[in-house]
Coordinates of C-alpha atoms in Angstrom, one line a residue:
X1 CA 0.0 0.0 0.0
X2 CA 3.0 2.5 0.6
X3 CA 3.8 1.8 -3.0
X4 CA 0.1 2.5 -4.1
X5 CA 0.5 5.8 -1.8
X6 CA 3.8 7.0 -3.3
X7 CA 2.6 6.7 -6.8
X8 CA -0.7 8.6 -6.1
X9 CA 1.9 11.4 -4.6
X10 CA 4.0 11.4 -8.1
X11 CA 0.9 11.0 -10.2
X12 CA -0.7 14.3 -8.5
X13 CA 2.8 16.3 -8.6
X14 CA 3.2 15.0 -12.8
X15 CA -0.5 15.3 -14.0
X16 CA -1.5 18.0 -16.3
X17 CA -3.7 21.1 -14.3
X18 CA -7.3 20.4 -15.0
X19 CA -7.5 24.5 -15.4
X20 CA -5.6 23.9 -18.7
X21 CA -8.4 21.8 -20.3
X22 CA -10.7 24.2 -19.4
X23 CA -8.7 26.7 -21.4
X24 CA -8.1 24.9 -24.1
X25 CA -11.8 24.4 -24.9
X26 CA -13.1 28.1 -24.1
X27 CA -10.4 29.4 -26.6
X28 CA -11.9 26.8 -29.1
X29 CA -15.3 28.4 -28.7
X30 CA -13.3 32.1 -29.1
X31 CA -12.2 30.5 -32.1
X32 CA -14.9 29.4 -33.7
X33 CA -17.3 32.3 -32.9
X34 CA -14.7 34.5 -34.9
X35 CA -13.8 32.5 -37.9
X36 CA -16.4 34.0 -40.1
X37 CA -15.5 38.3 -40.0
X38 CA -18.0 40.5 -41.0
X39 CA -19.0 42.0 -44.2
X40 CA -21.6 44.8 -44.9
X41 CA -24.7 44.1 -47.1
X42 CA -23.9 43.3 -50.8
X43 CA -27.2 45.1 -52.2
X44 CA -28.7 48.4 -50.8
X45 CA -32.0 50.1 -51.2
X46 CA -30.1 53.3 -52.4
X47 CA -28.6 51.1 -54.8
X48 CA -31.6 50.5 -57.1
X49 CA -33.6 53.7 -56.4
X50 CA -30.5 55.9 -57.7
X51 CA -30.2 53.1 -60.7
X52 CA -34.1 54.0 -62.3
X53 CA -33.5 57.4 -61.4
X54 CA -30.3 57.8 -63.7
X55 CA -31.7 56.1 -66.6
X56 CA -34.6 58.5 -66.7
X57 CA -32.2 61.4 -66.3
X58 CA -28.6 60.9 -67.2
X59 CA -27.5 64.8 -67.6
X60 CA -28.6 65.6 -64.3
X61 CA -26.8 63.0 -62.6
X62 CA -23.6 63.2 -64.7
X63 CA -23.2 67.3 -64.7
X64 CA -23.9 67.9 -68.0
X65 CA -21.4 67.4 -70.8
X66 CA -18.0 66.3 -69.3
X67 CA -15.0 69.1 -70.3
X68 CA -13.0 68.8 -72.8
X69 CA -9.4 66.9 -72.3
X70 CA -6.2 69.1 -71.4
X71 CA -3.6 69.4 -73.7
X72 CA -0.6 67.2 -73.0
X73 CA -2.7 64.9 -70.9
X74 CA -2.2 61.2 -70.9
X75 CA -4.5 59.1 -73.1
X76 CA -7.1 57.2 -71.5
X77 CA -6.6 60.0 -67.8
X78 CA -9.7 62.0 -67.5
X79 CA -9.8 65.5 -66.0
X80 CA -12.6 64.5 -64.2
X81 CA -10.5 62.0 -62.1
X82 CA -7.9 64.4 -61.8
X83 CA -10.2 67.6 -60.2
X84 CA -12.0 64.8 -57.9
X85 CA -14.9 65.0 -60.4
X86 CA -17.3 62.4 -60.8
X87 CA -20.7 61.6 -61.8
X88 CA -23.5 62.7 -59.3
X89 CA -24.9 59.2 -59.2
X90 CA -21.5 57.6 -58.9
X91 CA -20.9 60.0 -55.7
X92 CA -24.4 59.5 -54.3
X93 CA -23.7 55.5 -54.2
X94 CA -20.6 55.6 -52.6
X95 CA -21.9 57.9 -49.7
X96 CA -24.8 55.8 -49.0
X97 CA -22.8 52.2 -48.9
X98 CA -20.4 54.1 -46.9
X99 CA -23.1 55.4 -44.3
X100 CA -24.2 51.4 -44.6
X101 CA -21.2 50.5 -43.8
X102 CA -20.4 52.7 -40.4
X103 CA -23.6 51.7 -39.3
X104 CA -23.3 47.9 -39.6
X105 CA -19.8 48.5 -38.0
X106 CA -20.9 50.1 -35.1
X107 CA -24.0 47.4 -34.7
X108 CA -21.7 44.7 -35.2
X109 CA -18.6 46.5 -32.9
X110 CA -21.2 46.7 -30.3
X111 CA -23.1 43.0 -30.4
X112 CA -19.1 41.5 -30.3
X113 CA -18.2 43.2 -27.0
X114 CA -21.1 42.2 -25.9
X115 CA -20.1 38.2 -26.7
X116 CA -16.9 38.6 -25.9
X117 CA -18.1 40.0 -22.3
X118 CA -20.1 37.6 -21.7
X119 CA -17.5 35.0 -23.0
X120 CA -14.7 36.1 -20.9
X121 CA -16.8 35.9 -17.7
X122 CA -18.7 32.5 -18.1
X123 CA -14.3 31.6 -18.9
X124 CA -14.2 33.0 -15.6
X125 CA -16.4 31.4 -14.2
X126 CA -15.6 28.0 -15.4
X127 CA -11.9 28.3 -14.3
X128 CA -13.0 29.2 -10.6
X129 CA -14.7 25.6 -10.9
X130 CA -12.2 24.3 -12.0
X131 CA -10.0 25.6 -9.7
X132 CA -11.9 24.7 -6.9
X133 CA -12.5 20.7 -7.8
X134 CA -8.9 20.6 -8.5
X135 CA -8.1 22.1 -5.2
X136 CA -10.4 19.4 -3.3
X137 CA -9.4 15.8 -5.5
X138 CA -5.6 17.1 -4.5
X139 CA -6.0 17.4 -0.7
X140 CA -7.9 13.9 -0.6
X141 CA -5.6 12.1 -3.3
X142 CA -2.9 14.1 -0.7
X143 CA -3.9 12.6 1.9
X144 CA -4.7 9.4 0.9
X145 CA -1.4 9.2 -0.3
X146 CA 0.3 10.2 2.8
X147 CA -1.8 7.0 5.3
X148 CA -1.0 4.9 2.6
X149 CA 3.3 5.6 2.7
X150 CA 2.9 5.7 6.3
X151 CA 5.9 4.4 8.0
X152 CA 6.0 1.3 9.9
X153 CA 5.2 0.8 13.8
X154 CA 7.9 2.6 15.8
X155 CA 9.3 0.3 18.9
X156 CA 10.1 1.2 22.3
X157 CA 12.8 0.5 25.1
X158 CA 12.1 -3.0 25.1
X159 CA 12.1 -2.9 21.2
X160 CA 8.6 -4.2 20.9
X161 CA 6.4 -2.3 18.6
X162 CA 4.5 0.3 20.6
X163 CA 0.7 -0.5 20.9
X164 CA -1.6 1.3 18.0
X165 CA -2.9 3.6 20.7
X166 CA -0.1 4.9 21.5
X167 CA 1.0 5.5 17.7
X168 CA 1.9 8.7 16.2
X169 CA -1.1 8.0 13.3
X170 CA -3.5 7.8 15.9
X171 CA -2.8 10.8 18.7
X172 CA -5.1 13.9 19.1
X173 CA -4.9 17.0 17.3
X174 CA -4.0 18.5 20.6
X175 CA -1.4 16.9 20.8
X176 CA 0.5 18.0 18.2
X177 CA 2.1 20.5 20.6
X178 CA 5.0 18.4 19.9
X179 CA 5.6 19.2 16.3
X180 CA 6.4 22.7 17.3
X181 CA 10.0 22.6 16.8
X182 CA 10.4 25.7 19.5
X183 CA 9.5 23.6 22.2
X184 CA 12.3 24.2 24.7
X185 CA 13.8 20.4 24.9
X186 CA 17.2 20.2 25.2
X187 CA 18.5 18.2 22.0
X188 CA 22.1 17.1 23.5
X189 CA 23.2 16.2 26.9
X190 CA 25.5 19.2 27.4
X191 CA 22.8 21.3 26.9
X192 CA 20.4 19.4 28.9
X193 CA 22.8 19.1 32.1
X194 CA 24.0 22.7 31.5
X195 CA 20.0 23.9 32.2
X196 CA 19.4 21.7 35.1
X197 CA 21.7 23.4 37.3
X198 CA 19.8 25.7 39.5
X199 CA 20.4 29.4 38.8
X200 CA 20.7 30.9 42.0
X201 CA 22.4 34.3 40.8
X202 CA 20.2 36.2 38.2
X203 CA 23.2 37.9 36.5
X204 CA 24.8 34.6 35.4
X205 CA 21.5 33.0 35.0
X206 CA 20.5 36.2 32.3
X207 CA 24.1 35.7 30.9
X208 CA 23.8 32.1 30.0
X209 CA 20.4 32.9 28.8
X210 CA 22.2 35.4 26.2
X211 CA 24.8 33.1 24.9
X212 CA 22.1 30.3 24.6
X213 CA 20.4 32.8 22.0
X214 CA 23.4 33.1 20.8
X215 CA 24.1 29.7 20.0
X216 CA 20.2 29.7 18.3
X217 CA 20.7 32.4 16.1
X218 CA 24.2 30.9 15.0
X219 CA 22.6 27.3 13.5
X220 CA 20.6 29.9 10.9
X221 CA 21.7 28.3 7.6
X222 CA 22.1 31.0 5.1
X223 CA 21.9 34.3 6.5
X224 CA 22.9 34.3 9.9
X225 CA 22.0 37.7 12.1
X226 CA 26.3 38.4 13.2
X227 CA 25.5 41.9 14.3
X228 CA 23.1 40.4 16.4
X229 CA 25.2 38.0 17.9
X230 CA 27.8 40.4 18.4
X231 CA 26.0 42.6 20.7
X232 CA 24.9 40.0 22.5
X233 CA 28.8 38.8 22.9
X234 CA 29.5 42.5 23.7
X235 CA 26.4 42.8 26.5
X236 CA 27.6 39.4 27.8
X237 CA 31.5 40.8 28.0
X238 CA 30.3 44.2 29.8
X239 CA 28.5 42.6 32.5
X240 CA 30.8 40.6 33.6
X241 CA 33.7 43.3 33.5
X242 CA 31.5 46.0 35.0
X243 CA 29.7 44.6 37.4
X244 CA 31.7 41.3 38.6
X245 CA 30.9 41.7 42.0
X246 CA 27.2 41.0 41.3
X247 CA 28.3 38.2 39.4
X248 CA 30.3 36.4 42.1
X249 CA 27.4 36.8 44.9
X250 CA 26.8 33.8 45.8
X251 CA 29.8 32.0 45.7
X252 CA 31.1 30.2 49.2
X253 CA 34.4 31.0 50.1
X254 CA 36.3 27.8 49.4
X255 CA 34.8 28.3 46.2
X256 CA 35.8 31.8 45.2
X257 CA 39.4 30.8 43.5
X258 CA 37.3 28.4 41.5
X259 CA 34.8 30.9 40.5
X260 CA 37.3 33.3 39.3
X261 CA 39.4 30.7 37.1
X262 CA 35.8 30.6 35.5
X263 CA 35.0 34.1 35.5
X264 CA 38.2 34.8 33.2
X265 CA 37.3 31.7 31.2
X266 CA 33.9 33.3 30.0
X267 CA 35.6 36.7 29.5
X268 CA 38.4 34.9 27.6
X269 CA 36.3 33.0 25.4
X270 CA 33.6 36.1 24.4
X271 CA 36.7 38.5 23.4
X272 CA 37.5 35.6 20.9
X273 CA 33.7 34.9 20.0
X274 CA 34.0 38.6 19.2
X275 CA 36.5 38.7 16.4
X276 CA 35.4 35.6 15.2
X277 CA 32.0 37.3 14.4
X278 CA 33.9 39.9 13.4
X279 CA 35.6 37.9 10.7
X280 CA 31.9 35.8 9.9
X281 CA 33.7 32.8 11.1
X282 CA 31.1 30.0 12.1
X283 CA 33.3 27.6 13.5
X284 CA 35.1 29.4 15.1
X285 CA 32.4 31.2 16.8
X286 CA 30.5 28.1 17.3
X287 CA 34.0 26.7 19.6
X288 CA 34.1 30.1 21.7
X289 CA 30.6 30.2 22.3
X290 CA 30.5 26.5 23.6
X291 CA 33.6 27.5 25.9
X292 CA 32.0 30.2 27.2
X293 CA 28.2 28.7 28.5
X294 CA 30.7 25.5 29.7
X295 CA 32.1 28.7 32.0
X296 CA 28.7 29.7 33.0
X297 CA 27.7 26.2 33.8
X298 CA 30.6 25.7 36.2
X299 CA 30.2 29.4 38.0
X300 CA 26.6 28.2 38.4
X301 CA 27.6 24.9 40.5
X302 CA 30.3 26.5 42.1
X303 CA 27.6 29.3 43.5
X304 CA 25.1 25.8 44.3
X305 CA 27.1 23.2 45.9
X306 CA 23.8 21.5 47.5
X307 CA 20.6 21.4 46.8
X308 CA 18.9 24.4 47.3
X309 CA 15.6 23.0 48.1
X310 CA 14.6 20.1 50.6
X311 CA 13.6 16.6 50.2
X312 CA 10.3 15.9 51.0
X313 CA 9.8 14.1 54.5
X314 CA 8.7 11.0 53.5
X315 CA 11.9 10.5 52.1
X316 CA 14.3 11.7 54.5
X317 CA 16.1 8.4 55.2
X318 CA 16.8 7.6 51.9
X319 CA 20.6 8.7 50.3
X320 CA 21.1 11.4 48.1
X321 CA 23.4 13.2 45.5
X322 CA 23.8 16.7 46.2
X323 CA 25.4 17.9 43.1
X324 CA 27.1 16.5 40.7
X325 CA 29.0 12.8 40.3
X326 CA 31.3 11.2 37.7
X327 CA 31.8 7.7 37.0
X328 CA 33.4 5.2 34.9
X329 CA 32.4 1.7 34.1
X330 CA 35.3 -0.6 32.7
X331 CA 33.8 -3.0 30.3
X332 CA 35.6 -6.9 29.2
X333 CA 36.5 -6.2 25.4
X334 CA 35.0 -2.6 24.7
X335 CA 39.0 -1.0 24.9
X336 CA 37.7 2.1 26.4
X337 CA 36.0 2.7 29.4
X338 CA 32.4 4.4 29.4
X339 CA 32.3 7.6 31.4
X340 CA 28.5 9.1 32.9
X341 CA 28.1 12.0 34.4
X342 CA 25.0 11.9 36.9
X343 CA 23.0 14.8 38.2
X344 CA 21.9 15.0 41.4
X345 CA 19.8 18.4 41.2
X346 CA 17.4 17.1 39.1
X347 CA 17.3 13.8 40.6
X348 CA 18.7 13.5 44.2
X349 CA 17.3 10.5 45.2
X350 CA 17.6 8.2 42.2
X351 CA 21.3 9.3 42.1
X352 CA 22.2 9.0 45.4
X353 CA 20.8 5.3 45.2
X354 CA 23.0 4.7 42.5
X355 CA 25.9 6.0 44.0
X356 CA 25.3 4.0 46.9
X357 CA 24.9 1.1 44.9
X358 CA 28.7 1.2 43.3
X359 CA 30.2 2.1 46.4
X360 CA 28.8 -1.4 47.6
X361 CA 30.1 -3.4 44.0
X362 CA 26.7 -4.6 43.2
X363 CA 27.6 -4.2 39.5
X364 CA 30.5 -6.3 39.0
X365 CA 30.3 -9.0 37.3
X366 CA 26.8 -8.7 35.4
X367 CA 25.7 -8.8 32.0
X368 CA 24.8 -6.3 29.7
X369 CA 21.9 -7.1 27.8
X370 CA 21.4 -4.8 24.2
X371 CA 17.9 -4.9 23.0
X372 CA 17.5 -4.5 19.5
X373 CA 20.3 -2.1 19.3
X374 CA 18.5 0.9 21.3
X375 CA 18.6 0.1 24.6
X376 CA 21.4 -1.2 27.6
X377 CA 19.9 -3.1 30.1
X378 CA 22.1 -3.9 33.3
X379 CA 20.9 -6.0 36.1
X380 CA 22.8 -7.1 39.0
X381 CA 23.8 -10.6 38.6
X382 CA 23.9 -10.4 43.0
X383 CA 20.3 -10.5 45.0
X384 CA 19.7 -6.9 45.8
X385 CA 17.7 -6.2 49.5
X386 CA 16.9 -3.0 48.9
X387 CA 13.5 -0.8 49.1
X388 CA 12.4 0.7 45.9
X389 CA 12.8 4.1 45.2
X390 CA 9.8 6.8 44.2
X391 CA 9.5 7.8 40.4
X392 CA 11.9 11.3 40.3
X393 CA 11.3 13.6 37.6
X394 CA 12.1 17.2 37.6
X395 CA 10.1 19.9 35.4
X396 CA 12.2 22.0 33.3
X397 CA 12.7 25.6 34.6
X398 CA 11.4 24.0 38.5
X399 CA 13.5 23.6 41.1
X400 CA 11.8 20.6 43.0
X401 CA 11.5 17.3 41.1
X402 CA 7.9 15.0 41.1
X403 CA 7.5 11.9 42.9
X404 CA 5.7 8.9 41.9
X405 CA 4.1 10.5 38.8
X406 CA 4.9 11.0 35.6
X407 CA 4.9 14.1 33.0
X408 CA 2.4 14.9 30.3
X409 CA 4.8 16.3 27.6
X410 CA 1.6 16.4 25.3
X411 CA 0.7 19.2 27.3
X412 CA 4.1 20.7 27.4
X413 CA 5.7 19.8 30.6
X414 CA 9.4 18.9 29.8
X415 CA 11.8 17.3 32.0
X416 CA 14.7 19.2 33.2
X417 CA 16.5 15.8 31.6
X418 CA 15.2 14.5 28.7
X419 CA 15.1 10.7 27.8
X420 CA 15.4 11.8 24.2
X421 CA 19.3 12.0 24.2
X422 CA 21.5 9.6 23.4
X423 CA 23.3 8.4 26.1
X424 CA 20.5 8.9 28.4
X425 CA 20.8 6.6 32.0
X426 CA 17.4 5.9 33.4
X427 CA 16.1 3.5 36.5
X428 CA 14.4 0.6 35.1
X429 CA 10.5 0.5 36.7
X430 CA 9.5 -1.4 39.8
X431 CA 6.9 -3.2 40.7
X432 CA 4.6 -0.4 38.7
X433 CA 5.1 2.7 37.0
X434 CA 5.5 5.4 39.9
X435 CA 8.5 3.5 41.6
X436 CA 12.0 2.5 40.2
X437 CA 13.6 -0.6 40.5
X438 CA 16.4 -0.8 43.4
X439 CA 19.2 -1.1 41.4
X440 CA 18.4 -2.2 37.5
X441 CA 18.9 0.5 34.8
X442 CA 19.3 1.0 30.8
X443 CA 21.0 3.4 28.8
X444 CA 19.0 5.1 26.0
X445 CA 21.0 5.2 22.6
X446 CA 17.9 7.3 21.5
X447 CA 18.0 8.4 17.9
X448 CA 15.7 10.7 16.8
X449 CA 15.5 10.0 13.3
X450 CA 14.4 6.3 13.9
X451 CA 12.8 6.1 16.9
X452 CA 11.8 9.9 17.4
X453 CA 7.6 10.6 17.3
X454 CA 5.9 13.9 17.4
X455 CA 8.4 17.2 17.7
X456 CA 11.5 14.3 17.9
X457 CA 10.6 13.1 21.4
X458 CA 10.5 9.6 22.5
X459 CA 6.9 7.6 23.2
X460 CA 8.5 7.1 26.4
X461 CA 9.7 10.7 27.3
X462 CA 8.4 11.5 31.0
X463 CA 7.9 8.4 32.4
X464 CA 11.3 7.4 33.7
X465 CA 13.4 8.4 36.1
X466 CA 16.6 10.0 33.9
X467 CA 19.8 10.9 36.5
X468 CA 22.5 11.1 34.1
X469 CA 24.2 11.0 30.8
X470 CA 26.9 9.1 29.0
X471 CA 29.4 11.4 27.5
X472 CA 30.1 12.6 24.5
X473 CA 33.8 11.0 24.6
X474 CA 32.2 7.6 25.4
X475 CA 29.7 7.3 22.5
X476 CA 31.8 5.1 20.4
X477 CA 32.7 2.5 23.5
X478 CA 29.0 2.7 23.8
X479 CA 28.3 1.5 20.3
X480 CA 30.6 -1.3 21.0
X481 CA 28.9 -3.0 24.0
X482 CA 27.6 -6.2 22.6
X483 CA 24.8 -8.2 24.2
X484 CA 26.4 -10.6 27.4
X485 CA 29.5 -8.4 27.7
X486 CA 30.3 -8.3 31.7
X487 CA 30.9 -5.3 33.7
X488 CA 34.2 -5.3 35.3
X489 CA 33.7 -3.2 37.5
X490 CA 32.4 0.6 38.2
X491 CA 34.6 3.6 39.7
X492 CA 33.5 6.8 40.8
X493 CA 35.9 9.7 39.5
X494 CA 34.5 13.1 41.3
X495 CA 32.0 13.9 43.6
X496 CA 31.6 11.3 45.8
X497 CA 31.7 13.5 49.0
X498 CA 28.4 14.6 48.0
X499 CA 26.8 11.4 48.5
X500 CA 24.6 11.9 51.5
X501 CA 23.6 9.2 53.3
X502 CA 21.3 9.3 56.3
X503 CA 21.2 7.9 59.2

């Protein structure tokens, strides 16, 4: 049927407008109403009046005796023709089928506007018809074409086909929110882990803000708005020269040294984003700019080194990440080891568990299982006695994550970490879909072309508990894990002192 669907879609793009037939045959009718032109009457009633009258009196109507020819004057050249003379009833003919003629002119001038009005709007009339049936067979022979080439069933995590209610061909209208292409998701794991940092000082929080705009404007692909960007570098530059006092507030002491090495990073990197915008370079601009909101992201957690909001009291006793963490899992015949950065502002609790759980070595020794290519399961080949933790998402631009519900992104609430990123690490459910399982989780190799619905999101996108990302070093040891491969074991590299674990 895709076949049937794509050839109704070239068929309708090839075919000859039906407006054109409709021309075609109204200029046959223009045609044919003006093949025969008009002639005036061949016979008058002057004509044979003036004939009986100059039989009965031939002087009168010739002028008497015609003159006598002039001497040198050619033979056969009459002076009559020469002076203009001629006959009275000769004259009197010509006047009248001339006066005939005007008149039957005018008549017949008139009647053939007339037609051709009234030709020229029933032409009209007939091509708005046209026009009109045309536009109608298109849009159904359109979309008939497009149901029939639809593409096949997407799959899931588990790579099982996703139900048919849950298809793309079968949502809402409503909730085509997600087509919008504007939607404020972040579309790479930098970006994503750079926003969920809490943005405690306004000043760096408006500055990053900038430079994000920035970093819009510049993926324009033909004419891209440099003077625009440029100010922007310039505003960016000036705030953090003139008013750098502002900009540090907020920074705890032990962190101040750190804060400044990152300060002079950002400054560094817009002077250079300014002559490289200067110049119209792109990649060059596109480097700088990167290096400067990787400065803002740090000054950020330097100025929030714990959560700045508190965990709810039902979950007090459980462990928690207060920040961020780094780890690296050593896997038997991948070469390279696969690095994940986890964040624990987004998702405290989930982290924190995780944490926990590597410290005690639960890890080593299991297999990886890869599911049709998209997804990494790991489960613990030791017995895990552990409770189960509440489903943790965090709404983008909130500072408190959700517990034990999901989000509706068909209503446009976005996580602050999206599962629709490659490299995405996510808790695997428990026993049902508001808690996570104590220790089994999957990375997400999500691509969007393949696996992507509405706006490029994931059929899945909400509903787990996301804490971290693979980065981009590790993507190609990712692509090499290969279904049974064991884990050798799991080290944490930084920020392990902000595991917090209660009592």
């Amino acid at each position: 049927m895709r076949v049937w669907g794509l050839a109704v879609m070239g068929l309708l793009a090839s075919s000859k407008p039906v407006a054109s037939l409709a021309g075609t045959a109204t200029s046959k009718l223009s045609t044919r109403m003006h093949r025969q032109p008009w002639s005036p009457p061949q016979s008058s009633p002057y004509s044979s009046s003036l004939h009986r009258y100059g039989r009965q009196h031939p002087d009168q109507l010739r002028g008497g005796p015609r003159p006598p020819r002039r001497k040198g004057q050619g033979e056969g050249q009459a002076n009559h023709k020469r002076r203009g003379w001629a006959p009275l009833h000769l004259q009197a003919r010509s006047s009248a089928r001339e006066e005939v003629r005007e008149e039957g002119a005018l008549k017949h001038g008139a009647d053939l506007g007339a037609q051709q009005g009234g030709l020229r709007e029933a032409k009209a009339r007939l091509k708005r018809k046209v026009d009109s049936f045309r536009n109608v067979l298109a849009s159904a022979l359109f979309a008939f074409a497009v149901a029939m080439a639809a593409p096949t069933q997407p799959v899931g995590l588990s790579g099982q086909p996703i139900s048919p209610a849950a298809n793309v061909f079968t949502l809402r209208p409503a909730e085509a929110i997600l087509s919008n292409p504007n939607a404020g998701m972040a579309r790479s794991a930098t970006a994503a882990l750079r926003r969920a940092v809490p943005v405690v000082n306004d000043k760096v929080g408006g500055i990053q803000t900038d430079l994000e705009k920035a970093q819009y404007l510049l993926r324009f692909p033909n004419r891209k708005p440099w003077s625009q960007m440029a100010t922007i570098a310039s505003q960016s530059l000036s705030k953090l020269e003139l008013d750098k006092s502002a900009v540090m507030a907020g920074v705890p002491k032990e962190n101040v040294e750190d804060a400044n090495q990152a300060v002079k990073k950002i400054s560094d990197a817009l002077d250079k984003m300014q002559i490289s915008l200067a110049a119209q370079d792109s990649d060059r601009t596109a480097t700088y700019l990167s290096r400067a909101l990787q400065g803002t992201s740090e000054l950020e957690m330097l100025q929030c080194p714990k959560l700045p909001y508190t965990i709810p009291p039902i979950y007090s006793k459980l462990p928690r990440l207060q920040g961020r963490a780094t780890l690296r899992m050593h896997v038997a015949n991948t070469g390279s080891p696969i690095d994940v950065i986890l964040d624990g502002y987004s998702a405290p609790l989930t982290a924190g568990n995780f944490v926990e759980n590597v410290k005690e070595g639960i890890y080593e020794g299991s297999k990886i299982a890869v599911t049709d290519k998209t997804t990494v399961f790991v489960r613990p080949s030791k017995a895990v006695d552990k409770a189960q933790t509440p489903l943790e998402v965090r709404l983008k631009d909130e500072f408190l994550p959700d517990y034990r519900q999901g989000l509706d992104v068909t209503n446009g609430d976005y996580p602050a970490l999206p599962l629709s990123i490659y490299g995405a690490v996510a808790m695997v459910h428990g026993s049902d879909d508001t808690l996570n399982a104590p220790a089994e989780f999957f990375i997400y190799k999500f691509d969007r072309a393949s696996m992507g619905g509405l706006g490029g999101l994931s059929f899945e996108e909400g509903q787990f508990s996301v804490f971290g990302y693979v980065t981009e070093d590790s993507r190609d040891a990712l692509e090499a894990l290969r279904d049974g491969s064991g884990i050798e074991k799991i080290e944490i590299l930084k920020g392990e002192e902000r595991l917090v674990i209660p009592a």
